[in-house]
Amino acid sequence: MVLLCKSPVSCVSELVGAGKDIESAYWELVVKDIQDTCKLLEPIYNETDGEDGHVSLAVSPKLANDTKGTIEAAKWLHNMVGSPCVYMKIPATDESISSMKEVISLGISVNATLIFCLPKYEVVIDAYLDGLESCGMTDLSKVSSAAAFYISRVDVTLDKKLEQIGTSEALDLKGKGAVAQAVLAYQLYQKKFSGPRWERLENRGAKKQRLMWASTNVKNPSYPDTFYVNSVIGPDTISTFLVQALQAFMDHGILSRTLDAKVSEAQDMYNAIEKLGIDWSSVGSELEHEVLDSFTKSFDNVLECMQKKAMSIYSFQKHV
């Protein structure tokens, strides 16, 4: 059954009135929005041979620790949207790494998100490569992926830990760790997508999994407002922006290849933070749980809001 509605709220109330539970109504609305967006971006997707023009659709954050559930949800949503432009957005939890591999092996493109540290990023790359190698498709050119590596959130956590240590050496490293790690992530990207293993996949039409910089907005007002965007510019990468960050960059950002300009300096900073007793993997795990928890709460809040709005309208309509 398809319902045509003038507004999202009235559509939810009609879906609920027709017997849909609130989460089913939510996904029906989301799929429709994603389909409409895919149609808008399909010309870009076609013109760039699938390099650009993608739309991400996240599986429920409640499935982050459910490998099988994530696989089934990704398959269902991909089938419902029915567009080559769509990326299934899957968080890089330990349980969902296996989901990514399986989904990619089925020829479904993936946006791997919530990556906060280098060890987890390498596991994500390997899941993509394993998935491509397991894929039964002769031509892999229609399968692609992006890896969302977070930046400013990392500095927020690192800066707190450096302040707690409090030495001059620690304080001098504030605001430097996240970019240093991003620079090293790009080095890892270049390493993993070269050599005999990658060349075999490339010969089957495979595309590189592009690095996508997430959380590029500056959270510390003492840092320049274009700091992170300016610092991670390089080939084969994607930068995400909040509107304010985009406006700031358009106004006074510096468009220059910075991502691999100071690799040895980035490695020194990364090592220096580690020598102070800060474990990068632990920082990544802490942030993963923190952000995933916020995503889950937001998801629940949306469903709760939809439920209240839909039932109030439906109840009103019954008494008119």
CSV table of C-alpha atoms in Angstrom, one decimal:
chain,number,residue,atom,x,y,z
A,1,MET,CA,0.0,0.0,0.0
A,2,VAL,CA,1.3,3.5,-0.9
A,3,LEU,CA,-0.1,6.6,0.7
A,4,LEU,CA,0.3,10.0,-0.8
A,5,CYS,CA,0.4,12.7,1.8
A,6,LYS,CA,0.9,16.5,1.9
A,7,SER,CA,3.1,16.5,5.0
A,8,PRO,CA,5.3,14.0,6.9
A,9,VAL,CA,3.1,14.4,10.0
A,10,SER,CA,-0.2,13.7,8.2
A,11,CYS,CA,1.5,10.8,6.4
A,12,VAL,CA,2.7,9.2,9.6
A,13,SER,CA,-0.8,9.5,11.1
A,14,GLU,CA,-2.3,7.9,8.0
A,15,LEU,CA,0.2,5.1,8.1
A,16,VAL,CA,-0.5,4.5,11.8
A,17,GLY,CA,-4.2,4.7,11.1
A,18,ALA,CA,-3.8,2.1,8.4
A,19,GLY,CA,-2.2,-0.4,10.9
A,20,LYS,CA,1.5,0.4,10.6
A,21,ASP,CA,3.6,0.3,13.7
A,22,ILE,CA,5.5,3.6,14.2
A,23,GLU,CA,9.0,2.1,13.2
A,24,SER,CA,7.5,0.7,10.0
A,25,ALA,CA,6.0,4.1,9.2
A,26,TYR,CA,9.4,5.7,9.9
A,27,TRP,CA,11.2,3.4,7.4
A,28,GLU,CA,8.5,3.9,4.8
A,29,LEU,CA,9.0,7.7,5.0
A,30,VAL,CA,12.8,7.4,5.0
A,31,VAL,CA,12.9,5.1,2.0
A,32,LYS,CA,10.7,7.5,0.0
A,33,ASP,CA,13.0,10.4,0.9
A,34,ILE,CA,16.1,8.5,-0.1
A,35,GLN,CA,14.5,7.4,-3.4
A,36,ASP,CA,13.7,11.0,-4.2
A,37,THR,CA,17.2,12.1,-3.4
A,38,CYS,CA,18.7,9.3,-5.5
A,39,LYS,CA,16.7,10.5,-8.4
A,40,LEU,CA,18.1,14.0,-8.0
A,41,LEU,CA,21.7,12.7,-7.9
A,42,GLU,CA,21.5,9.9,-10.5
A,43,PRO,CA,22.7,12.2,-13.3
A,44,ILE,CA,25.9,12.9,-11.3
A,45,TYR,CA,26.3,9.2,-10.5
A,46,ASN,CA,26.0,8.3,-14.2
A,47,GLU,CA,28.2,11.2,-15.4
A,48,THR,CA,31.0,10.1,-13.0
A,49,ASP,CA,30.6,6.4,-13.6
A,50,GLY,CA,29.6,5.9,-10.0
A,51,GLU,CA,32.4,7.9,-8.4
A,52,ASP,CA,30.1,10.6,-7.0
A,53,GLY,CA,26.3,11.1,-6.6
A,54,HIS,CA,25.8,8.7,-3.7
A,55,VAL,CA,23.2,8.9,-0.9
A,56,SER,CA,23.7,7.3,2.5
A,57,LEU,CA,20.9,5.5,4.3
A,58,ALA,CA,21.8,4.3,7.8
A,59,VAL,CA,20.6,1.1,9.2
A,60,SER,CA,19.1,1.3,12.7
A,61,PRO,CA,21.7,2.2,15.3
A,62,LYS,CA,20.1,-0.4,17.5
A,63,LEU,CA,21.6,-3.1,15.3
A,64,ALA,CA,25.1,-1.9,15.7
A,65,ASN,CA,26.0,-5.0,17.8
A,66,ASP,CA,23.9,-7.4,15.8
A,67,THR,CA,25.8,-8.8,12.9
A,68,LYS,CA,23.0,-10.8,11.3
A,69,GLY,CA,20.4,-8.1,12.0
A,70,THR,CA,22.6,-5.5,10.3
A,71,ILE,CA,23.1,-7.7,7.2
A,72,GLU,CA,19.3,-8.3,6.9
A,73,ALA,CA,18.5,-4.6,7.4
A,74,ALA,CA,21.0,-3.5,4.8
A,75,LYS,CA,19.7,-6.0,2.2
A,76,TRP,CA,16.1,-5.0,2.9
A,77,LEU,CA,16.7,-1.3,2.7
A,78,HIS,CA,18.9,-1.6,-0.4
A,79,ASN,CA,16.1,-3.6,-2.1
A,80,MET,CA,13.5,-1.1,-1.0
A,81,VAL,CA,15.3,1.9,-2.3
A,82,GLY,CA,16.2,0.2,-5.6
A,83,SER,CA,18.9,2.6,-6.8
A,84,PRO,CA,22.6,2.1,-7.5
A,85,CYS,CA,23.3,5.5,-5.9
A,86,VAL,CA,22.5,4.4,-2.3
A,87,TYR,CA,25.1,3.5,0.3
A,88,MET,CA,24.1,1.4,3.3
A,89,LYS,CA,25.5,3.3,6.3
A,90,ILE,CA,26.9,0.8,8.8
A,91,PRO,CA,28.8,1.7,12.0
A,92,ALA,CA,32.3,0.2,12.4
A,93,THR,CA,31.6,-1.7,15.6
A,94,ASP,CA,33.4,-5.0,16.0
A,95,GLU,CA,30.1,-6.9,15.3
A,96,SER,CA,29.3,-4.8,12.2
A,97,ILE,CA,32.6,-5.3,10.5
A,98,SER,CA,31.5,-8.8,9.5
A,99,SER,CA,28.3,-7.3,8.3
A,100,MET,CA,30.2,-4.9,6.0
A,101,LYS,CA,32.1,-7.8,4.5
A,102,GLU,CA,28.9,-9.8,3.8
A,103,VAL,CA,26.9,-6.8,2.5
A,104,ILE,CA,29.8,-5.8,0.1
A,105,SER,CA,30.1,-9.4,-1.1
A,106,LEU,CA,26.5,-9.2,-2.1
A,107,GLY,CA,27.3,-6.2,-4.4
A,108,ILE,CA,25.8,-3.6,-2.0
A,109,SER,CA,27.8,-0.4,-1.6
A,110,VAL,CA,28.6,0.7,2.0
A,111,ASN,CA,29.4,3.8,3.9
A,112,ALA,CA,31.4,2.6,6.9
A,113,THR,CA,30.9,5.1,9.7
A,114,LEU,CA,32.1,5.9,13.2
A,115,ILE,CA,35.8,5.4,12.6
A,116,PHE,CA,37.9,7.1,15.3
A,117,CYS,CA,41.3,5.4,15.2
A,118,LEU,CA,43.8,3.8,12.8
A,119,PRO,CA,43.5,0.2,13.9
A,120,LYS,CA,39.7,0.3,13.4
A,121,TYR,CA,40.2,2.0,10.0
A,122,GLU,CA,42.5,-0.8,8.8
A,123,VAL,CA,39.9,-3.4,9.8
A,124,VAL,CA,37.3,-1.5,7.8
A,125,ILE,CA,39.5,-1.5,4.7
A,126,ASP,CA,40.2,-5.2,5.1
A,127,ALA,CA,36.4,-5.9,5.4
A,128,TYR,CA,35.9,-4.0,2.1
A,129,LEU,CA,38.7,-5.9,0.3
A,130,ASP,CA,37.5,-9.2,1.8
A,131,GLY,CA,34.0,-8.5,0.6
A,132,LEU,CA,35.1,-7.6,-2.9
A,133,GLU,CA,37.2,-10.8,-3.1
A,134,SER,CA,34.1,-12.8,-1.9
A,135,CYS,CA,31.8,-11.1,-4.4
A,136,GLY,CA,30.6,-13.4,-7.2
A,137,MET,CA,30.2,-10.5,-9.6
A,138,THR,CA,32.6,-10.5,-12.5
A,139,ASP,CA,32.5,-6.7,-12.9
A,140,LEU,CA,33.0,-5.0,-9.5
A,141,SER,CA,32.6,-1.5,-10.9
A,142,LYS,CA,29.1,-1.0,-9.4
A,143,VAL,CA,30.2,-1.7,-5.9
A,144,SER,CA,31.9,1.1,-4.0
A,145,SER,CA,32.4,2.3,-0.4
A,146,ALA,CA,33.4,5.3,1.7
A,147,ALA,CA,35.0,5.2,5.1
A,148,ALA,CA,33.9,8.0,7.5
A,149,PHE,CA,36.9,8.9,9.6
A,150,TYR,CA,36.0,11.4,12.4
A,151,ILE,CA,38.3,14.3,13.2
A,152,SER,CA,37.2,17.1,15.6
A,153,ARG,CA,35.5,14.7,18.0
A,154,VAL,CA,38.9,13.0,18.4
A,155,ASP,CA,40.6,16.3,19.4
A,156,VAL,CA,37.9,17.0,22.0
A,157,THR,CA,38.7,13.7,23.8
A,158,LEU,CA,42.4,13.9,23.3
A,159,ASP,CA,42.6,17.5,24.5
A,160,LYS,CA,40.9,16.6,27.7
A,161,LYS,CA,43.4,13.8,28.3
A,162,LEU,CA,46.3,16.0,27.5
A,163,GLU,CA,45.0,18.7,29.9
A,164,GLN,CA,44.7,16.0,32.6
A,165,ILE,CA,48.4,15.1,32.1
A,166,GLY,CA,49.2,18.8,32.3
A,167,THR,CA,52.9,18.8,31.4
A,168,SER,CA,54.2,21.4,28.9
A,169,GLU,CA,54.8,18.6,26.4
A,170,ALA,CA,51.2,17.4,26.7
A,171,LEU,CA,49.7,20.9,26.5
A,172,ASP,CA,51.8,21.6,23.3
A,173,LEU,CA,50.1,18.7,21.6
A,174,LYS,CA,46.6,20.0,22.1
A,175,GLY,CA,44.7,20.4,18.8
A,176,LYS,CA,47.3,18.4,16.9
A,177,GLY,CA,46.3,14.8,17.4
A,178,ALA,CA,43.2,14.4,15.2
A,179,VAL,CA,44.9,15.9,12.1
A,180,ALA,CA,48.0,13.9,12.7
A,181,GLN,CA,46.0,10.7,12.8
A,182,ALA,CA,44.0,11.8,9.7
A,183,VAL,CA,47.3,12.3,7.8
A,184,LEU,CA,48.4,8.8,8.8
A,185,ALA,CA,45.0,7.4,7.8
A,186,TYR,CA,45.6,8.7,4.3
A,187,GLN,CA,49.0,7.0,4.3
A,188,LEU,CA,47.3,3.7,5.3
A,189,TYR,CA,44.7,4.3,2.5
A,190,GLN,CA,47.5,4.7,-0.1
A,191,LYS,CA,49.3,1.6,1.2
A,192,LYS,CA,46.2,-0.7,1.3
A,193,PHE,CA,44.9,0.3,-2.1
A,194,SER,CA,48.1,-0.5,-3.9
A,195,GLY,CA,50.2,-3.7,-4.6
A,196,PRO,CA,49.2,-7.1,-6.0
A,197,ARG,CA,46.1,-7.7,-3.9
A,198,TRP,CA,44.5,-4.4,-4.9
A,199,GLU,CA,45.6,-4.8,-8.5
A,200,ARG,CA,43.8,-8.1,-8.8
A,201,LEU,CA,40.6,-6.4,-7.6
A,202,GLU,CA,41.2,-3.4,-9.7
A,203,ASN,CA,41.4,-5.7,-12.8
A,204,ARG,CA,37.9,-6.8,-12.0
A,205,GLY,CA,36.7,-3.1,-12.0
A,206,ALA,CA,36.9,-2.5,-8.3
A,207,LYS,CA,36.9,1.1,-7.0
A,208,LYS,CA,39.0,2.3,-4.0
A,209,GLN,CA,37.1,2.9,-0.8
A,210,ARG,CA,37.4,6.6,-0.4
A,211,LEU,CA,38.3,8.3,2.8
A,212,MET,CA,35.5,10.6,4.0
A,213,TRP,CA,36.3,13.1,6.7
A,214,ALA,CA,33.5,13.4,9.2
A,215,SER,CA,33.2,15.9,12.1
A,216,THR,CA,35.2,18.6,10.4
A,217,ASN,CA,33.5,21.4,12.3
A,218,VAL,CA,35.6,23.1,14.9
A,219,LYS,CA,34.3,22.4,18.4
A,220,ASN,CA,37.0,24.4,20.3
A,221,PRO,CA,36.4,28.1,19.6
A,222,SER,CA,40.1,28.9,20.2
A,223,TYR,CA,40.9,27.0,16.9
A,224,PRO,CA,40.5,28.7,13.5
A,225,ASP,CA,37.0,27.9,12.1
A,226,THR,CA,38.5,26.3,8.9
A,227,PHE,CA,41.2,24.4,10.8
A,228,TYR,CA,40.2,20.9,10.1
A,229,VAL,CA,38.9,21.4,6.6
A,230,ASN,CA,42.1,23.1,5.6
A,231,SER,CA,44.2,20.4,7.1
A,232,VAL,CA,42.8,17.3,5.3
A,233,ILE,CA,42.7,18.2,1.6
A,234,GLY,CA,43.9,15.5,-0.7
A,235,PRO,CA,43.0,13.3,-3.7
A,236,ASP,CA,40.4,10.5,-3.4
A,237,THR,CA,38.9,12.0,-0.3
A,238,ILE,CA,35.5,13.4,0.6
A,239,SER,CA,35.0,16.2,3.1
A,240,THR,CA,31.7,16.6,4.9
A,241,PHE,CA,30.6,20.1,6.1
A,242,LEU,CA,28.1,21.7,8.4
A,243,VAL,CA,26.6,24.7,6.7
A,244,GLN,CA,28.6,27.1,8.9
A,245,ALA,CA,31.8,25.3,8.2
A,246,LEU,CA,31.2,25.4,4.4
A,247,GLN,CA,30.4,29.1,4.5
A,248,ALA,CA,33.6,29.8,6.5
A,249,PHE,CA,35.7,27.8,4.1
A,250,MET,CA,34.1,29.4,1.0
A,251,ASP,CA,34.9,32.8,2.6
A,252,HIS,CA,38.5,32.4,3.8
A,253,GLY,CA,39.5,28.7,3.6
A,254,ILE,CA,42.8,27.7,1.9
A,255,LEU,CA,42.5,25.3,-1.0
A,256,SER,CA,45.8,23.5,-1.0
A,257,ARG,CA,46.9,19.9,-0.8
A,258,THR,CA,47.7,19.5,2.9
A,259,LEU,CA,46.9,15.9,3.6
A,260,ASP,CA,50.4,14.5,2.8
A,261,ALA,CA,52.5,17.6,3.1
A,262,LYS,CA,53.9,16.9,6.6
A,263,VAL,CA,53.7,13.1,7.0
A,264,SER,CA,56.8,12.7,9.2
A,265,GLU,CA,55.7,15.5,11.5
A,266,ALA,CA,52.3,13.8,11.9
A,267,GLN,CA,53.9,10.5,12.8
A,268,ASP,CA,56.0,12.3,15.4
A,269,MET,CA,52.9,13.9,17.0
A,270,TYR,CA,51.0,10.6,16.9
A,271,ASN,CA,53.9,8.8,18.6
A,272,ALA,CA,54.4,11.6,21.2
A,273,ILE,CA,50.8,11.3,22.3
A,274,GLU,CA,51.1,7.6,22.6
A,275,LYS,CA,54.3,8.0,24.7
A,276,LEU,CA,52.4,10.1,27.1
A,277,GLY,CA,50.3,7.0,27.9
A,278,ILE,CA,47.3,7.8,25.8
A,279,ASP,CA,46.1,4.7,23.9
A,280,TRP,CA,44.7,5.5,20.5
A,281,SER,CA,42.5,2.4,20.3
A,282,SER,CA,41.0,3.2,23.7
A,283,VAL,CA,40.2,6.7,22.6
A,284,GLY,CA,38.5,5.2,19.5
A,285,SER,CA,36.5,2.8,21.5
A,286,GLU,CA,35.4,5.5,24.0
A,287,LEU,CA,34.2,7.7,21.2
A,288,GLU,CA,32.5,4.9,19.3
A,289,HIS,CA,30.4,4.1,22.3
A,290,GLU,CA,29.7,7.7,23.1
A,291,VAL,CA,28.6,8.7,19.6
A,292,LEU,CA,26.7,5.4,19.0
A,293,ASP,CA,24.8,6.0,22.2
A,294,SER,CA,23.9,9.5,21.0
A,295,PHE,CA,22.7,8.2,17.7
A,296,THR,CA,20.5,5.6,19.4
A,297,LYS,CA,19.0,8.2,21.7
A,298,SER,CA,18.2,10.4,18.7
A,299,PHE,CA,16.7,7.5,16.8
A,300,ASP,CA,14.4,6.7,19.8
A,301,ASN,CA,13.5,10.4,20.2
A,302,VAL,CA,12.4,10.6,16.6
A,303,LEU,CA,10.2,7.5,16.9
A,304,GLU,CA,8.7,8.8,20.2
A,305,CYS,CA,8.0,12.2,18.6
A,306,MET,CA,6.4,10.6,15.6
A,307,GLN,CA,4.3,8.4,17.8
A,308,LYS,CA,3.0,11.3,19.8
A,309,LYS,CA,2.3,13.5,16.8
A,310,ALA,CA,0.6,10.7,14.8
A,311,MET,CA,-1.6,9.5,17.6
A,312,SER,CA,-2.7,13.0,18.6
A,313,ILE,CA,-3.7,13.8,14.9
A,314,TYR,CA,-5.3,10.4,14.5
A,315,SER,CA,-7.3,10.8,17.7
A,316,PHE,CA,-8.4,14.3,16.7
A,317,GLN,CA,-9.5,13.0,13.3
A,318,LYS,CA,-11.6,10.2,14.9
A,319,HIS,CA,-13.5,12.8,16.9
A,320,VAL,CA,-14.2,15.3,14.2
